[in-house]
GROMACS .gro file of C-alpha atoms in nm:
model
  220
    1MET     CA    1   8.209  11.038  13.884
    2GLN     CA    2   7.996  11.285  14.078
    3ASN     CA    3   7.680  11.097  13.982
    4LEU     CA    4   7.831  10.771  14.107
    5ALA     CA    5   7.938  10.932  14.434
    6ALA     CA    6   7.587  11.070  14.483
    7LYS     CA    7   7.438  10.728  14.407
    8ILE     CA    8   7.657  10.562  14.669
    9GLN     CA    9   7.581  10.829  14.926
   10ASN     CA   10   7.209  10.875  14.874
   11ALA     CA   11   7.050  10.561  14.730
   12PRO     CA   12   7.029  10.202  14.859
   13LEU     CA   13   7.295   9.989  14.691
   14LEU     CA   14   7.145   9.648  14.768
   15GLN     CA   15   6.856   9.587  14.528
   16LEU     CA   16   6.608   9.450  14.777
   17ASP     CA   17   6.337   9.414  14.513
   18LYS     CA   18   6.536   9.134  14.351
   19ILE     CA   19   6.568   8.956  14.684
   20ALA     CA   20   6.197   9.001  14.747
   21ALA     CA   21   6.124   8.852  14.404
   22ALA     CA   22   6.337   8.541  14.464
   23ARG     CA   23   6.147   8.213  14.470
   24PRO     CA   24   6.147   8.044  14.813
   25GLU     CA   25   6.280   7.688  14.805
   26ARG     CA   26   6.203   7.420  15.063
   27ASP     CA   27   6.405   7.122  14.941
   28PRO     CA   28   6.595   7.017  15.145
   29TYR     CA   29   6.549   7.321  15.376
   30PRO     CA   30   6.425   7.680  15.331
   31TYR     CA   31   6.652   7.902  15.120
   32ILE     CA   32   6.646   8.168  14.851
   33MET     CA   33   6.898   8.280  14.592
   34ALA     CA   34   6.903   8.600  14.386
   35SER     CA   35   7.144   8.725  14.122
   36ASN     CA   36   7.257   9.074  14.023
   37THR     CA   37   7.147   9.233  14.351
   38LEU     CA   38   7.416   9.503  14.323
   39PRO     CA   39   7.459   9.762  14.046
   40GLY     CA   40   7.751   9.685  13.820
   41ASP     CA   41   7.875  10.042  13.819
   42ILE     CA   42   7.963  10.037  14.189
   43ALA     CA   43   8.176   9.721  14.174
   44SER     CA   44   8.507   9.909  14.153
   45ALA     CA   45   8.408  10.137  14.442
   46LEU     CA   46   8.315   9.837  14.659
   47ALA     CA   47   8.646   9.670  14.574
   48ARG     CA   48   8.833   9.990  14.662
   49ASP     CA   49   8.657  10.038  14.995
   50PHE     CA   50   8.653   9.671  15.102
   51PRO     CA   51   8.859   9.618  15.422
   52ASP     CA   52   9.227   9.540  15.374
   53ILE     CA   53   9.207   9.200  15.540
   54LYS     CA   54   9.526   8.994  15.561
   55LYS     CA   55   9.394   8.684  15.739
   56THR     CA   56   9.175   8.395  15.630
   57GLY     CA   57   8.830   8.327  15.773
   58PHE     CA   58   8.535   8.544  15.872
   59LEU     CA   59   8.614   8.849  16.084
   60PRO     CA   60   8.364   9.043  16.298
   61LEU     CA   61   8.263   9.373  16.143
   62SER     CA   62   8.354   9.548  16.469
   63LEU     CA   63   8.724   9.481  16.395
   64LEU     CA   64   8.718   9.630  16.047
   65LYS     CA   65   8.720   9.975  15.891
   66ARG     CA   66   8.397  10.100  15.733
   67GLN     CA   67   8.427  10.350  15.453
   68GLY     CA   68   8.274  10.470  15.129
   69ALA     CA   69   8.071  10.228  14.919
   70PHE     CA   70   8.139   9.940  15.157
   71ASP     CA   71   7.990  10.136  15.446
   72ALA     CA   72   7.688  10.230  15.235
   73LEU     CA   73   7.625   9.864  15.152
   74LEU     CA   74   7.656   9.768  15.518
   75ASN     CA   75   7.390  10.027  15.601
   76ASP     CA   76   7.155   9.845  15.363
   77LEU     CA   77   7.233   9.510  15.524
   78GLU     CA   78   7.173   9.659  15.870
   79GLY     CA   79   6.839   9.816  15.779
   80PRO     CA   80   6.492   9.682  15.870
   81GLU     CA   81   6.393   9.587  15.514
   82LEU     CA   82   6.616   9.280  15.475
   83PRO     CA   83   6.498   9.087  15.786
   84ALA     CA   84   6.139   9.169  15.692
   85ILE     CA   85   6.186   9.017  15.347
   86LEU     CA   86   6.368   8.711  15.476
   87SER     CA   87   6.112   8.653  15.751
   88ASP     CA   88   5.854   8.612  15.478
   89LYS     CA   89   6.071   8.412  15.241
   90LEU     CA   90   6.214   8.169  15.497
   91GLY     CA   91   5.908   8.136  15.720
   92LEU     CA   92   6.087   8.276  16.027
   93GLU     CA   93   6.063   8.585  16.246
   94LEU     CA   94   6.389   8.776  16.214
   95ARG     CA   95   6.278   9.135  16.268
   96ASP     CA   96   6.349   9.137  16.643
   97LYS     CA   97   6.655   8.910  16.642
   98PRO     CA   98   7.018   9.016  16.695
   99ARG     CA   99   7.209   9.050  16.369
  100MET     CA  100   7.581   8.979  16.333
  101ILE     CA  101   7.782   9.073  16.025
  102THR     CA  102   8.115   8.907  15.949
  103ILE     CA  103   8.345   8.960  15.652
  104ARG     CA  104   8.569   8.726  15.456
  105LYS     CA  105   8.830   8.820  15.200
  106TRP     CA  106   9.055   8.512  15.195
  107SER     CA  107   8.971   8.142  15.200
  108GLU     CA  108   9.202   7.862  15.295
  109ALA     CA  109   9.185   7.513  15.150
  110LYS     CA  110   9.052   7.354  15.469
  111ALA     CA  111   8.751   7.589  15.485
  112GLY     CA  112   8.410   7.488  15.355
  113ARG     CA  113   8.383   7.135  15.489
  114ILE     CA  114   8.029   6.997  15.500
  115HIS     CA  115   7.861   7.116  15.818
  116ASN     CA  116   7.541   7.238  15.979
  117ASP     CA  117   7.530   7.558  16.182
  118GLY     CA  118   7.473   7.549  16.556
  119GLU     CA  119   7.135   7.611  16.717
  120ALA     CA  120   7.231   7.967  16.814
  121LYS     CA  121   7.187   8.065  16.449
  122ILE     CA  122   6.837   8.115  16.310
  123ALA     CA  123   6.921   8.219  15.955
  124THR     CA  124   7.219   8.334  15.751
  125SER     CA  125   7.263   8.537  15.435
  126LEU     CA  126   7.568   8.562  15.211
  127LEU     CA  127   7.639   8.843  14.965
  128TYR     CA  128   7.928   8.778  14.727
  129LEU     CA  129   8.153   9.051  14.585
  130ASN     CA  130   8.387   8.865  14.348
  131GLU     CA  131   8.396   9.030  14.006
  132ASN     CA  132   8.609   8.776  13.823
  133TRP     CA  133   8.534   8.428  13.954
  134PRO     CA  134   8.675   8.164  13.712
  135GLN     CA  135   8.404   7.968  13.534
  136ASN     CA  136   8.597   7.641  13.560
  137GLU     CA  137   8.671   7.676  13.933
  138ASP     CA  138   8.477   7.402  14.114
  139GLY     CA  139   8.604   7.494  14.460
  140GLY     CA  140   8.455   7.775  14.665
  141ARG     CA  141   8.100   7.736  14.528
  142LEU     CA  142   7.866   7.691  14.823
  143ARG     CA  143   7.637   7.390  14.789
  144VAL     CA  144   7.297   7.326  14.941
  145LEU     CA  145   7.327   6.962  15.045
  146ARG     CA  146   7.070   6.693  15.121
  147SER     CA  147   7.303   6.510  15.362
  148ASP     CA  148   7.635   6.538  15.537
  149LYS     CA  149   7.785   6.252  15.338
  150SER     CA  150   7.897   6.395  15.006
  151PHE     CA  151   7.923   6.707  14.792
  152ASP     CA  152   7.755   6.503  14.518
  153ASP     CA  153   7.424   6.505  14.708
  154THR     CA  154   7.357   6.864  14.596
  155ALA     CA  155   7.023   7.042  14.576
  156ALA     CA  156   7.167   7.375  14.455
  157GLU     CA  157   7.499   7.548  14.396
  158VAL     CA  158   7.564   7.914  14.474
  159PRO     CA  159   7.804   8.093  14.237
  160PRO     CA  160   8.022   8.328  14.446
  161VAL     CA  161   8.008   8.602  14.184
  162TYR     CA  162   7.946   8.971  14.234
  163GLY     CA  163   7.590   9.044  14.342
  164THR     CA  164   7.481   8.687  14.420
  165PHE     CA  165   7.269   8.681  14.736
  166PHE     CA  166   7.190   8.358  14.919
  167ALA     CA  167   6.999   8.312  15.245
  168PHE     CA  168   6.887   8.001  15.432
  169ALA     CA  169   6.714   7.896  15.751
  170ARG     CA  170   6.904   7.692  16.004
  171THR     CA  171   6.730   7.354  16.048
  172GLU     CA  172   6.831   7.013  16.175
  173ASN     CA  173   6.930   6.918  15.820
  174SER     CA  174   7.063   7.245  15.675
  175TRP     CA  175   7.385   7.087  15.551
  176HIS     CA  176   7.607   7.304  15.335
  177GLY     CA  177   7.968   7.359  15.238
  178HIS     CA  178   8.199   7.397  14.941
  179LYS     CA  179   8.486   7.209  14.786
  180PRO     CA  180   8.836   7.331  14.877
  181PHE     CA  181   8.945   7.670  14.753
  182ALA     CA  182   9.246   7.879  14.854
  183GLY     CA  183   9.257   8.242  14.753
  184GLU     CA  184   9.053   8.559  14.742
  185ARG     CA  185   8.681   8.500  14.800
  186ARG     CA  186   8.499   8.814  14.913
  187VAL     CA  187   8.171   8.771  15.094
  188ILE     CA  188   7.960   8.951  15.355
  189GLN     CA  189   7.782   8.716  15.592
  190THR     CA  190   7.482   8.830  15.796
  191THR     CA  191   7.358   8.598  16.068
  192TRP     CA  192   7.047   8.627  16.284
  193LEU     CA  193   7.086   8.479  16.632
  194ARG     CA  194   6.850   8.358  16.905
  195SER     CA  195   6.960   8.607  17.170
  196TRP     CA  196   7.201   8.881  17.262
  197GLU     CA  197   7.382   8.630  17.483
  198ASP     CA  198   7.456   8.428  17.171
  199TYR     CA  199   7.567   8.745  16.996
  200GLU     CA  200   7.812   8.840  17.271
  201ARG     CA  201   7.952   8.487  17.285
  202LYS     CA  202   8.013   8.474  16.910
  203GLU     CA  203   8.157   8.826  16.903
  204LYS     CA  204   8.402   8.732  17.178
  205ARG     CA  205   8.495   8.412  16.997
  206GLY     CA  206   8.551   8.601  16.671
  207ARG     CA  207   8.780   8.852  16.839
  208PHE     CA  208   8.978   8.576  17.009
  209SER     CA  209   9.018   8.391  16.680
  210PHE     CA  210   9.142   8.708  16.510
  211LEU     CA  211   9.399   8.774  16.782
  212PHE     CA  212   9.513   8.411  16.773
  213LYS     CA  213   9.566   8.422  16.397
  214LYS     CA  214   9.747   8.753  16.432
  215LEU     CA  215   9.988   8.602  16.681
  216VAL     CA  216  10.060   8.261  16.532
  217ARG     CA  217   9.984   8.281  16.159
  218PRO     CA  218  10.152   8.484  15.888
  219ALA     CA  219   9.948   8.714  15.667
  220TYR     CA  220   9.791   8.552  15.366
   0.00000   0.00000   0.00000
């Protein structure tokens, strides 16, 4: 137990070497995917320290409690190494761009519809923390799509299992989404934005959405 606590406190948790070794893909837009980017022996600590979120959707990190292993992992995601790696892999410059982290614990059935991100976003990464994702569950698996017409037009599928890391560049055709899923689906989303004005606008929108859900929707 003491060795695990020291590992969480003193060593990087996110295995950036595995992300750096991921093969860049360009069809239909730039993306990378890496598996097993988190040590298996910290899974229970991450589950314990994950925020006690009651609402669906992505919530701004600024609204949530940071503690223990979860805080240590966030420190890795906030460090300079990740944008440097992704700048190379995705063919973008992310090192000097504002970075926004949002957290999801619960998905609702209407989430995941096929969409493309707005121009304010340059690139996005997703790190999944679900230890026991059912093998036969088709919903909730993010798909890299070649068009906005159908989930069948799939270039790649991202399993939302513990330690899966996925990152992609926002382009005019960066369509993605997942089939309906309602339930627990833990993921940390990191987004690089064009400007601090975009950051402030999205942060304000995220806070408003949280307050709205708190007022009009019951807990999940």
